[in-house]
Amino acid sequence: MVTLKDIAKHANVSVCTVSRYLSAGMVVKKETEKRIQLAIKELGYVPNVVAKALKRKETFNVAVILPKINNLYYSEITSGISQTLGKHNYNLYIYEVDNLSLTEHEILQLMRENMIAGIIFVGLFSDRSFQESIHSVLEWNIPVVYANRCIPYAGFPLVYPDLTKASKLGVQYLLSQGKDRIAFVHKHLPDHLLEHFLDGFRQASNGEHQPMVIEIEEGMDLSKDCIPGLVQNHINGVFVLNELSAVYLTKALVQANIRVFEDMAVLSLGNSLMSEISTPELTCVDLQNRELGIRSAEIILSQIRKEELEPVTVLEPSIVRRQSA
Amino acid sequence: MVTLKDIAKHANVSVCTVSRYLSAGMVVKKETEKRIQLAIKELGYVPNVVAKALKRKETFNVAVILPKINNLYYSEITSGISQTLGKHNYNLYIYEVDNLSLTEHEILQLMRENMIAGIIFVGLFSDRSFQESIHSVLEWNIPVVYANRCIPYAGFPLVYPDLTKASKLGVQYLLSQGKDRIAFVHKHLPDHLLEHFLDGFRQASNGEHQPMVIEIEEGMDLSKDCIPGLVQNHINGVFVLNELSAVYLTKALVQANIRVFEDMAVLSLGNSLMSEISTPELTCVDLQNRELGIRSAEIILSQIRKEELEPVTVLEPSIVRRQSA
DNA sequence: TTGTATGCGTTATCAC
DNA sequence: GTGATAACGCATACAA
């Protein structure tokens, strides 16, 4: 392994000078610079980032902690993060908690051991899996971002989509299509989040009436347990707050000979490839997942550089019109 | 930051003893052990992996290099890798080449600078993007696995699905469903790989006749440019060698009022969530992507431990029957 | 069983 | 501008 010392010797300068040359911005005489460059090329020098990290007490590694990576929802976000980090020459660690069988605390321990520069926790806005980590994180005082957790500011930066706006946008759209009997279908959405959607509904419908709310349980048969209720209540527009559920509900409607859109419009929350390949193609409220990742990464980088930053970043959703609504 | 030295002082032993205690397997007197444990707990010691890496000249970081992560094909593989690495306490770096605008050479440079323990290159079996890296990798002599590249053994470990078998299985299946006029539809599949599929076809059909072969070009309109050809040639079974294309072709068939399965069976290569949510649901040949990831990671770990290893691992595909064929 | 001393490759603090 | 020299936190050869 070729080290600074080797090229220093080869170029007849001190180790320190070489180090200075390599640290961009430092001034070195033109002539010694030439010799150093030559030595580096001739000996095939490769800098050792690990040694540098030990000395500087900082790495260029950012960790993303998420439930699972093989899910378009998370991988879109991750890709956004990856793009931004790459642009700034930071490396990206991935930790899948569903896969790892490690507790939050153990993961944080791991982060400290590895001198991680920053952590981005990515969760579904409905999940509670990162709850217990908060305490440890705050006392450790490492750059952290919570992405996609729609909770009030609690001492660490947050990036999430505006759920109330998403709801309002969706309901307005359904209304504009003549769908005035609306149901929300969700899967394990906690009450405080559901409240955002009900708020959005009120704003869009001038508080005239209440929407129907249905929760999809694990292992529930949509055609038997969900659709009859929709029909009996003369629902003509259903806003599904989970993209995959929207796909399956649409499937079930088609199978039940209910015309999607004409008889019952389906609006999906989330806009991945799934909505596009579903039949009929799903109209949806795009939560801007890639953008979410990009912003999260930017905020982590700001923190690392100790710059000023917005504690809360709220993303604007938008409607993507396709066939189902 | 609490270091070994600190807890050594606090426990009235030497740094060396503490280090020994921490390196599992080393023997320390019961009584000093107690004191060390106490010191660690009281001072809140966190080991420094970076310093350890510098000293030992090895990290526990494995890099996965792939085109993009927000693609179920790659993320399935990655999740398999993540699972295995996590089990063995290795960390996972992700580098998206499509996102990074780095050349192969630059990425390898990065790997060396960071003292990466091993690299897993993940590509589509049809892509050529990792071609130029081979040379540098070989001369550097770092643990490497090429995952999903169906090429002959070339000096580094390979893990890929048995494409000929996949083809044979698929064609046999179509034949068993009475679909005897078969077409292969692919997208940018190089000739040497297409050859595997033609081989599989011959094996399954006793070499009676040739299948029709259609390539999907970028921006091609399936309904206009592909389906008419299929119909004119009285094709009744099409084997699509790309899952997303299978989804879109199925969509186009439905739209053209051609009954999927009865009039034309569609068999897809690859078995992600996409096949499941497509309408009709796609029967497919599962290439075992998660398993591919798991095996790739295992092979990297074997190399890191300098164990014996199989240079080539070939995965067995299997049929997953759904509705489209 | 435990301690001492040295070095991993780099950056930083001084002098010159 | 440049050069000694001392850290960074840990592991290990060797001595005790």
XYZ file of C-alpha atoms (C1' of nucleotides) in Angstrom:
682
model
C 0.000 0.000 0.000
C 1.428 3.330 -1.082
C 1.207 6.016 1.578
C 1.855 9.701 1.904
C 5.245 8.861 3.322
C 6.177 6.932 0.194
C 5.345 9.711 -2.182
C 6.976 12.243 0.117
C 10.213 10.318 -0.116
C 9.862 9.834 -3.852
C 9.254 13.524 -4.401
C 11.886 14.692 -1.954
C 9.497 16.650 0.203
C 8.002 16.155 3.623
C 4.871 14.201 4.332
C 3.274 17.380 5.493
C 3.784 19.123 2.176
C 2.168 16.307 0.300
C -0.770 16.331 2.650
C -1.073 20.055 2.100
C -0.997 19.666 -1.628
C -3.784 17.100 -1.434
C -5.960 19.255 0.789
C -7.445 21.454 -1.903
C -7.031 25.134 -1.256
C -3.592 24.985 0.333
C -0.745 26.654 -1.452
C 2.331 24.804 -2.667
C 5.134 25.937 -4.926
C 4.551 25.161 -8.593
C 7.707 23.156 -8.837
C 7.172 20.886 -5.837
C 3.622 20.416 -6.996
C 4.919 18.946 -10.225
C 7.176 16.527 -8.378
C 4.362 15.442 -6.107
C 1.988 14.879 -8.983
C 4.585 12.782 -10.699
C 5.229 10.688 -7.610
C 1.528 10.106 -7.098
C 1.129 8.915 -10.637
C 4.262 6.791 -10.672
C 3.593 5.042 -7.396
C -0.153 4.792 -7.916
C -1.090 6.478 -4.677
C -4.605 6.033 -3.302
C -5.635 8.213 -0.366
C -6.782 6.410 2.749
C -10.133 7.772 3.773
C -10.199 5.701 6.941
C -7.010 7.232 8.303
C -8.305 10.635 7.395
C -11.560 9.947 9.193
C -9.747 8.877 12.320
C -7.663 12.000 12.350
C -10.410 14.420 11.415
C -12.980 12.678 13.600
C -15.531 12.727 10.831
C -16.595 10.467 8.010
C -18.427 11.053 4.773
C -20.916 8.325 5.466
C -24.625 8.923 5.877
C -26.919 6.130 6.965
C -30.473 5.623 5.792
C -32.579 3.550 8.126
C -35.784 2.202 6.689
C -38.126 -0.766 7.074
C -37.314 -2.438 3.756
C -35.685 -1.442 0.534
C -37.656 -3.662 -1.832
C -40.654 -1.414 -1.775
C -41.100 1.309 -4.336
C -42.268 3.724 -1.724
C -38.995 3.571 0.169
C -36.713 2.996 -2.761
C -37.946 6.159 -4.471
C -37.054 8.131 -1.389
C -33.740 6.350 -1.103
C -32.897 7.078 -4.683
C -33.461 10.755 -4.092
C -31.188 10.619 -1.088
C -28.575 8.701 -3.039
C -28.596 11.275 -5.803
C -28.006 14.204 -3.476
C -25.406 12.485 -1.338
C -23.527 11.318 -4.414
C -23.420 14.837 -5.742
C -21.649 15.907 -2.574
C -19.344 12.923 -2.385
C -20.976 11.334 0.581
C -21.409 7.586 0.842
C -24.720 5.956 1.596
C -25.232 3.169 4.099
C -28.521 1.290 4.029
C -29.977 -0.458 7.051
C -33.201 -2.395 6.644
C -34.723 -2.713 10.096
C -37.273 -5.327 9.047
C -34.396 -7.435 7.845
C -31.863 -6.795 10.547
C -33.474 -7.878 13.794
C -31.715 -5.091 15.599
C -33.371 -2.734 18.019
C -33.303 0.994 17.431
C -30.833 1.299 20.231
C -28.470 -1.231 18.718
C -28.633 0.500 15.381
C -27.753 3.805 16.969
C -24.862 2.144 18.747
C -23.698 0.922 15.357
C -23.924 4.441 13.972
C -21.745 5.795 16.729
C -19.174 3.040 16.402
C -18.882 3.811 12.717
C -18.716 7.572 13.198
C -21.643 8.117 10.866
C -21.868 11.736 9.735
C -25.653 11.739 9.792
C -28.731 9.549 9.928
C -31.898 9.719 7.881
C -34.772 7.778 9.375
C -37.300 6.909 6.721
C -40.677 5.648 7.816
C -44.174 5.422 6.543
C -46.037 8.390 7.889
C -48.253 5.915 9.643
C -45.626 3.872 11.381
C -44.343 4.128 14.879
C -41.170 2.147 14.516
C -38.763 4.983 15.155
C -40.415 6.204 18.273
C -37.968 4.925 20.829
C -34.884 6.080 18.997
C -35.681 9.723 19.489
C -34.407 9.920 22.990
C -31.012 8.382 22.268
C -30.567 10.487 19.188
C -31.213 13.731 20.988
C -28.783 12.992 23.772
C -26.128 11.904 21.348
C -26.514 15.027 19.300
C -25.757 13.693 15.852
C -27.244 15.121 12.640
C -30.580 13.442 12.085
C -33.538 13.821 9.782
C -36.883 12.123 10.131
C -38.267 11.705 6.660
C -41.920 11.079 6.010
C -43.074 11.150 9.584
C -45.960 13.523 9.797
C -45.686 14.568 13.401
C -45.287 17.922 15.117
C -41.781 19.270 15.453
C -40.048 17.509 18.310
C -36.513 18.780 18.344
C -35.157 17.250 15.162
C -35.646 18.206 11.507
C -38.672 16.767 9.770
C -39.451 16.377 6.102
C -42.891 15.206 5.132
C -45.714 15.726 2.680
C -48.628 17.977 3.516
C -51.269 15.370 4.210
C -54.090 17.819 4.800
C -53.318 19.447 1.478
C -53.124 16.055 -0.155
C -56.529 15.221 1.207
C -58.029 18.542 0.206
C -56.596 18.242 -3.288
C -57.903 14.713 -3.640
C -61.354 15.467 -2.360
C -61.630 18.586 -4.502
C -60.694 16.524 -7.492
C -63.275 13.843 -6.715
C -65.901 16.507 -6.197
C -64.995 18.128 -9.513
C -65.656 14.793 -11.167
C -69.126 14.708 -9.707
C -68.171 12.246 -7.000
C -69.933 13.633 -3.959
C -70.252 10.561 -1.783
C -66.724 9.963 -0.665
C -65.047 7.277 1.410
C -61.558 7.121 2.814
C -60.006 3.678 2.823
C -56.858 3.273 4.828
C -54.652 0.594 6.282
C -53.423 0.935 9.867
C -53.449 4.707 9.768
C -53.332 6.079 13.318
C -56.057 8.458 14.345
C -53.961 11.578 14.545
C -53.006 11.132 10.900
C -56.488 10.245 9.781
C -57.454 13.548 11.311
C -55.360 15.354 8.690
C -57.370 13.702 5.975
C -60.655 14.534 7.615
C -59.457 18.119 7.910
C -58.650 18.167 4.238
C -62.093 16.787 3.523
C -63.748 19.509 5.525
C -61.776 22.203 3.749
C -62.672 20.836 0.349
C -66.339 20.137 1.015
C -67.159 23.178 3.127
C -67.892 20.914 6.030
C -71.197 19.776 4.660
C -71.057 16.120 5.561
C -68.795 13.427 6.922
C -66.948 11.000 4.699
C -67.188 7.284 5.234
C -64.036 5.770 6.728
C -63.015 2.148 6.233
C -59.937 0.465 7.593
C -58.407 -2.474 5.814
C -57.371 -5.147 8.258
C -54.645 -7.680 7.648
C -55.907 -10.576 5.572
C -59.167 -8.825 4.781
C -60.981 -9.820 1.617
C -61.743 -6.593 -0.183
C -64.499 -7.966 -2.376
C -66.416 -9.358 0.579
C -65.534 -7.112 3.455
C -65.073 -3.742 1.854
C -66.930 -3.297 -1.386
C -70.433 -4.177 -0.138
C -70.168 -1.452 2.475
C -69.107 1.016 -0.179
C -72.021 0.097 -2.403
C -74.639 0.116 0.335
C -73.596 3.605 1.270
C -73.823 4.757 -2.342
C -70.199 5.790 -2.318
C -69.076 6.961 -5.735
C -65.592 8.174 -4.943
C -63.092 6.386 -2.784
C -59.809 7.882 -1.717
C -57.399 5.064 -0.837
C -54.629 6.223 1.447
C -52.255 3.436 0.492
C -51.165 2.831 -3.038
C -50.961 -0.940 -2.991
C -54.379 -1.132 -1.382
C -55.681 1.116 -4.136
C -54.395 -1.340 -6.701
C -56.053 -4.289 -5.000
C -59.299 -2.451 -4.399
C -59.450 -1.507 -8.053
C -58.898 -5.116 -8.996
C -61.691 -6.174 -6.701
C -64.055 -3.564 -8.123
C -63.421 -4.712 -11.664
C -64.017 -8.273 -10.607
C -67.282 -7.270 -8.956
C -68.391 -5.679 -12.237
C -68.401 -2.254 -10.744
C -67.158 0.250 -13.298
C -64.123 2.056 -11.951
C -64.610 5.797 -12.435
C -68.191 5.695 -13.743
C -69.683 3.760 -10.831
C -66.908 4.356 -8.373
C -63.890 6.519 -8.784
C -60.686 5.375 -7.106
C -58.094 7.904 -6.093
C -54.816 6.655 -4.765
C -52.425 8.318 -2.379
C -48.937 7.873 -3.761
C -47.627 7.761 -7.287
C -45.186 4.982 -7.968
C -44.911 2.708 -10.966
C -47.678 0.647 -9.389
C -50.330 3.231 -10.124
C -49.146 3.370 -13.678
C -49.273 -0.336 -14.391
C -52.512 -0.968 -12.564
C -55.603 -1.537 -14.688
C -57.287 0.836 -14.982
C -54.400 3.180 -14.399
C -54.726 4.940 -11.085
C -55.307 8.639 -10.735
C -53.429 9.664 -7.668
C -52.135 12.292 -5.333
C -48.386 12.353 -5.736
C -46.584 12.711 -2.429
C -43.264 13.557 -4.118
C -41.215 10.769 -2.683
C -38.068 11.381 -4.659
C -38.188 15.031 -3.721
C -38.658 13.972 -0.138
C -35.404 12.039 -0.342
C -33.562 14.899 -1.972
C -34.683 17.366 0.647
C -33.873 15.004 3.486
C -30.349 14.586 2.193
C -29.928 18.317 1.758
C -30.978 18.890 5.328
C -28.577 16.275 6.635
C -25.782 17.953 4.719
C -26.724 21.361 6.115
C -26.566 19.949 9.588
C -23.206 18.365 8.993
C -21.920 21.726 7.850
C -23.597 23.341 10.837
C -25.564 25.672 8.627
C -28.889 27.200 9.495
C -31.824 25.048 8.581
C -35.569 24.881 8.553
C -36.723 22.515 11.285
C -39.722 21.387 9.277
C -39.997 20.973 5.523
C -43.446 20.319 4.150
C -43.834 19.046 0.603
C -46.635 20.060 -1.717
C -48.618 17.154 -3.132
C -50.074 17.242 -6.622
C -52.719 15.388 -8.582
C -51.664 13.021 -11.354
C -54.633 12.274 -13.510
C -54.980 8.861 -15.092
C -58.025 6.652 -15.543
C -59.443 5.557 -12.239
C -60.788 8.908 -11.134
C -15.253 10.841 23.327
C -14.478 7.972 25.676
C -11.552 5.845 24.527
C -9.847 2.659 25.542
C -7.340 4.717 27.431
C -10.058 6.291 29.543
C -11.583 3.038 30.626
C -8.129 1.566 31.191
C -7.387 4.317 33.645
C -10.789 4.041 35.273
C -10.411 0.291 35.712
C -6.786 0.445 36.798
C -5.514 -1.769 34.019
C -3.544 -1.184 30.856
C -5.036 -0.228 27.526
C -3.854 -3.529 26.198
C -5.866 -5.521 28.694
C -9.024 -3.693 27.848
C -8.419 -4.215 24.167
C -7.909 -7.895 24.849
C -11.088 -8.127 26.839
C -13.013 -6.546 23.990
C -11.551 -8.868 21.375
C -13.809 -11.835 21.979
C -11.930 -15.046 22.632
C -9.091 -13.558 24.620
C -8.719 -14.562 28.230
C -8.842 -12.098 31.074
C -9.037 -12.691 34.807
C -12.571 -12.746 36.150
C -11.891 -9.951 38.527
C -10.339 -7.484 36.098
C -13.122 -8.347 33.679
C -15.624 -7.095 36.215
C -13.778 -3.841 36.660
C -13.544 -3.304 32.924
C -17.226 -3.986 32.408
C -18.047 -1.518 35.105
C -15.818 1.160 33.615
C -17.332 0.643 30.182
C -20.803 1.042 31.543
C -20.001 3.982 33.784
C -18.147 5.968 31.167
C -20.429 4.929 28.303
C -17.688 3.627 26.094
C -18.374 3.210 22.379
C -15.767 1.346 20.327
C -14.298 3.220 17.386
C -14.640 1.069 14.301
C -12.687 3.534 12.196
C -9.581 3.306 14.352
C -9.913 -0.437 14.383
C -10.174 -0.505 10.609
C -7.073 1.594 10.206
C -5.113 -0.672 12.486
C -6.414 -3.954 11.140
C -6.380 -2.749 7.558
C -9.852 -4.036 6.925
C -13.380 -2.708 7.165
C -16.729 -4.386 7.493
C -18.179 -2.483 4.605
C -19.439 -4.112 1.438
C -20.486 -2.011 -1.528
C -23.300 -2.829 -3.899
C -23.025 -1.130 -7.250
C -26.151 -1.107 -9.352
C -27.864 1.023 -11.992
C -30.717 2.262 -9.805
C -32.309 1.279 -6.543
C -35.875 2.347 -7.277
C -36.568 -0.671 -9.402
C -38.046 -3.796 -7.900
C -35.692 -5.964 -9.879
C -32.634 -4.480 -8.228
C -34.140 -3.748 -4.870
C -35.157 -7.382 -4.422
C -31.579 -8.429 -5.005
C -30.317 -5.689 -2.737
C -32.651 -6.731 0.020
C -31.279 -10.257 -0.151
C -27.770 -8.891 0.094
C -28.731 -6.640 2.963
C -30.226 -9.536 4.875
C -27.119 -11.692 4.620
C -24.654 -8.913 5.300
C -26.657 -7.782 8.310
C -26.616 -11.270 9.725
C -22.830 -11.186 9.654
C -22.507 -7.632 10.933
C -21.321 -6.130 7.710
C -22.467 -2.724 6.576
C -23.919 -2.085 3.164
C -22.948 0.788 0.910
C -25.154 1.534 -2.075
C -23.896 3.241 -5.213
C -26.364 3.977 -7.981
C -24.371 4.413 -11.148
C -27.240 5.878 -13.132
C -27.517 8.542 -10.482
C -23.879 9.182 -9.730
C -22.317 10.244 -13.013
C -19.114 8.509 -12.031
C -17.176 6.242 -14.324
C -16.489 2.670 -13.315
C -12.915 3.621 -12.735
C -13.808 6.436 -10.410
C -16.097 4.189 -8.434
C -13.341 1.648 -8.010
C -11.016 4.399 -6.857
C -13.639 5.302 -4.288
C -13.783 1.696 -3.126
C -10.055 1.595 -2.582
C -9.967 4.901 -0.754
C -12.622 3.612 1.610
C -10.980 0.229 2.125
C -14.141 -1.575 1.068
C -14.075 -5.235 2.095
C -15.839 -6.390 -1.055
C -17.857 -5.260 -4.037
C -21.008 -6.732 -5.502
C -21.748 -5.547 -9.004
C -25.405 -5.975 -9.801
C -26.507 -5.634 -13.394
C -29.285 -6.729 -15.617
C -28.156 -9.830 -17.388
C -28.537 -7.896 -20.573
C -26.482 -4.869 -19.700
C -22.908 -4.121 -20.462
C -22.319 -1.357 -17.994
C -19.782 -3.179 -15.873
C -17.622 -4.287 -18.714
C -14.747 -1.907 -18.310
C -14.409 -2.371 -14.588
C -13.251 -5.943 -14.911
C -9.689 -5.112 -15.710
C -9.140 -2.750 -12.802
C -10.825 -5.105 -10.404
C -8.652 -8.026 -11.340
C -5.420 -6.126 -10.970
C -6.475 -4.707 -7.664
C -7.388 -8.092 -6.314
C -10.294 -7.178 -4.064
C -13.206 -9.536 -3.311
C -15.767 -9.091 -6.045
C -18.958 -10.771 -7.172
C -20.785 -10.134 -10.393
C -24.447 -10.753 -9.728
C -26.916 -11.393 -12.494
C -24.490 -11.190 -15.377
C -24.968 -14.281 -17.458
C -21.557 -14.555 -19.013
C -18.947 -17.276 -19.032
C -16.575 -17.441 -16.110
C -13.964 -14.749 -16.520
C -11.825 -14.849 -13.423
C -14.252 -13.546 -10.832
C -17.197 -15.200 -9.095
C -20.493 -15.073 -10.885
C -24.026 -15.591 -9.611
C -26.819 -15.726 -12.132
C -30.023 -17.505 -13.036
C -30.043 -20.369 -15.499
C -31.517 -18.628 -18.494
C -31.629 -21.687 -20.704
C -33.495 -23.550 -18.016
C -35.796 -20.593 -17.551
C -36.556 -20.628 -21.231
C -37.065 -24.374 -21.352
C -39.357 -24.260 -18.339
C -41.357 -21.419 -19.813
C -41.717 -22.973 -23.230
C -42.644 -26.343 -21.759
C -45.287 -24.628 -19.735
C -46.731 -22.774 -22.711
C -46.738 -26.000 -24.706
C -48.513 -27.802 -21.900
C -51.239 -25.166 -22.128
C -51.701 -25.905 -25.794
C -49.786 -22.839 -26.887
C -47.690 -24.159 -29.731
C -46.990 -21.011 -31.718
C -44.576 -19.178 -29.524
C -42.903 -15.794 -29.717
C -40.128 -14.336 -27.638
C -40.459 -10.641 -26.955
C -37.419 -8.940 -25.514
C -35.998 -5.517 -24.965
C -32.355 -4.846 -25.806
C -31.289 -8.394 -25.126
C -27.886 -9.022 -26.710
C -27.588 -11.920 -29.113
C -25.470 -14.152 -26.924
C -28.165 -14.065 -24.262
C -31.014 -14.489 -26.683
C -29.181 -17.614 -27.746
C -29.789 -19.102 -24.284
C -33.491 -18.660 -24.763
C -33.454 -20.171 -28.214
C -31.531 -23.105 -26.761
C -34.161 -23.537 -24.110
C -36.817 -23.410 -26.776
C -35.109 -26.155 -28.765
C -34.804 -28.345 -25.725
C -38.449 -27.924 -24.854
C -39.861 -28.281 -28.341
C -37.591 -31.016 -29.650
C -36.245 -28.602 -32.195
C -39.295 -28.807 -34.387
C -39.620 -25.198 -35.376
C -38.249 -21.745 -34.706
C -39.949 -19.286 -32.412
C -40.761 -15.811 -33.553
C -38.499 -13.165 -32.021
C -39.538 -9.553 -31.535
C -37.467 -6.793 -30.037
C -39.104 -3.868 -28.307
C -37.426 -0.627 -29.238
C -37.416 2.469 -27.107
C -40.637 4.421 -27.525
C -42.290 1.658 -29.479
C -46.070 1.486 -29.441
C -46.910 -2.065 -28.515
C -50.459 -2.001 -29.835
C -49.380 -0.808 -33.260
C -45.880 -2.141 -33.702
C -45.944 -5.423 -31.891
C -49.374 -6.964 -31.553
C -50.281 -6.989 -35.281
C -47.159 -9.022 -36.001
C -48.081 -11.451 -33.278
C -51.588 -11.868 -34.622
C -50.568 -12.219 -38.248
C -48.220 -15.002 -37.311
C -50.945 -16.777 -35.341
C -48.890 -16.608 -32.193
C -50.806 -17.972 -29.240
C -48.126 -17.897 -26.586
C -45.691 -15.055 -25.988
C -42.809 -15.272 -23.610
C -41.797 -11.749 -22.585
C -38.237 -11.591 -21.342
C -38.733 -8.415 -19.341
C -41.304 -8.107 -16.634
C -42.339 -4.517 -17.161
C -42.708 -5.111 -20.867
C -44.908 -8.090 -20.061
C -47.159 -5.839 -18.031
C -47.462 -3.295 -20.813
C -47.941 -5.921 -23.505
C -50.736 -7.466 -21.488
C -52.352 -4.071 -21.129
C -52.142 -3.572 -24.881
C -53.635 -6.982 -25.608
C -56.602 -6.325 -23.359
C -57.121 -2.998 -25.034
C -57.012 -4.648 -28.452
C -59.724 -7.028 -27.314
C -57.451 -10.007 -27.532
C -58.181 -12.383 -24.699
C -55.081 -12.919 -22.620
C -54.561 -16.636 -22.108
C -57.370 -17.882 -24.368
C -56.269 -16.049 -27.497
C -52.764 -15.293 -26.453
C -50.977 -16.474 -23.362
C -48.437 -14.122 -21.838
C -45.584 -15.527 -19.830
C -43.295 -13.115 -18.058
C -39.682 -13.514 -17.097
C -39.283 -12.263 -13.543
C -41.603 -12.348 -10.585
C -41.856 -9.127 -8.681
C -44.887 -7.442 -7.235
C -45.548 -6.080 -10.720
C -46.629 -9.459 -12.052
C -48.945 -9.815 -9.132
C -50.721 -6.508 -9.490
C -50.967 -6.606 -13.254
C -54.376 -7.393 -14.734
C -54.680 -10.185 -15.548
C -52.088 -11.386 -13.093
C -48.997 -12.564 -14.857
C -47.847 -16.143 -14.886
C -44.094 -15.994 -14.834
C -40.754 -17.655 -14.579
C -39.269 -16.632 -11.262
C -35.581 -15.832 -11.499
C -35.143 -15.864 -7.711
C -33.839 -12.383 -7.292
C -33.768 -12.334 -3.522
C -31.933 -15.639 -3.484
C -29.515 -14.162 -6.005
C -28.735 -11.400 -3.552
C -28.318 -13.780 -0.657
C -25.935 -15.992 -2.572
C -23.936 -13.042 -3.847
C -23.443 -11.793 -0.323
C -22.457 -15.226 0.905
C -19.840 -15.469 -1.794
C -18.428 -12.072 -0.968
C -18.169 -13.104 2.660
C -16.407 -16.344 1.719
C -13.907 -14.377 -0.275
C -13.293 -11.955 2.537
C -12.581 -14.913 4.800
C -10.412 -16.417 2.097
C -12.458 -19.587 2.063
C -12.861 -21.890 -0.888
C -15.677 -20.922 -3.190
C -17.536 -21.934 -6.287
C -16.557 -19.602 -9.111
C -19.990 -19.828 -10.684
C -23.346 -20.169 -8.954
C -26.327 -20.850 -11.171
C -29.828 -20.374 -9.792
C -32.752 -22.599 -10.674
C -35.761 -20.734 -12.022
C -39.301 -21.870 -11.339
C -42.757 -21.300 -12.759
C -45.259 -19.245 -10.813
C -48.686 -19.824 -12.218
C -51.204 -17.011 -12.214
C -53.716 -15.963 -14.862
C -52.000 -14.782 -18.003
C -50.712 -18.178 -19.158
C -2.483 -13.112 32.937
C -0.947 -8.313 32.171
C 1.882 -4.154 30.726
C 4.997 -1.378 27.379
C 5.870 0.329 23.233
C 5.184 0.900 18.466
C 2.697 1.876 14.293
C -1.602 1.968 11.050
C -2.002 6.723 7.388
C -3.422 10.929 8.028
C -3.910 15.854 9.707
C -2.527 19.659 12.784
C 0.595 22.483 15.514
C 4.273 24.389 15.665
C 8.529 26.091 14.430
C 11.836 27.481 10.665
C 6.535 27.678 1.753
C 8.150 23.845 4.108
C 9.592 20.333 7.681
C 9.694 17.852 12.223
C 6.688 15.906 15.368
C 2.703 14.764 17.799
C -1.622 13.109 17.923
C -6.302 10.250 16.352
C -8.038 5.235 18.821
C -6.860 0.853 18.451
C -4.200 -3.788 18.023
C -0.249 -6.409 18.618
C 4.738 -8.084 19.243
C 7.223 -8.642 22.914
C 8.557 -8.434 27.518
C 7.412 -9.203 32.349
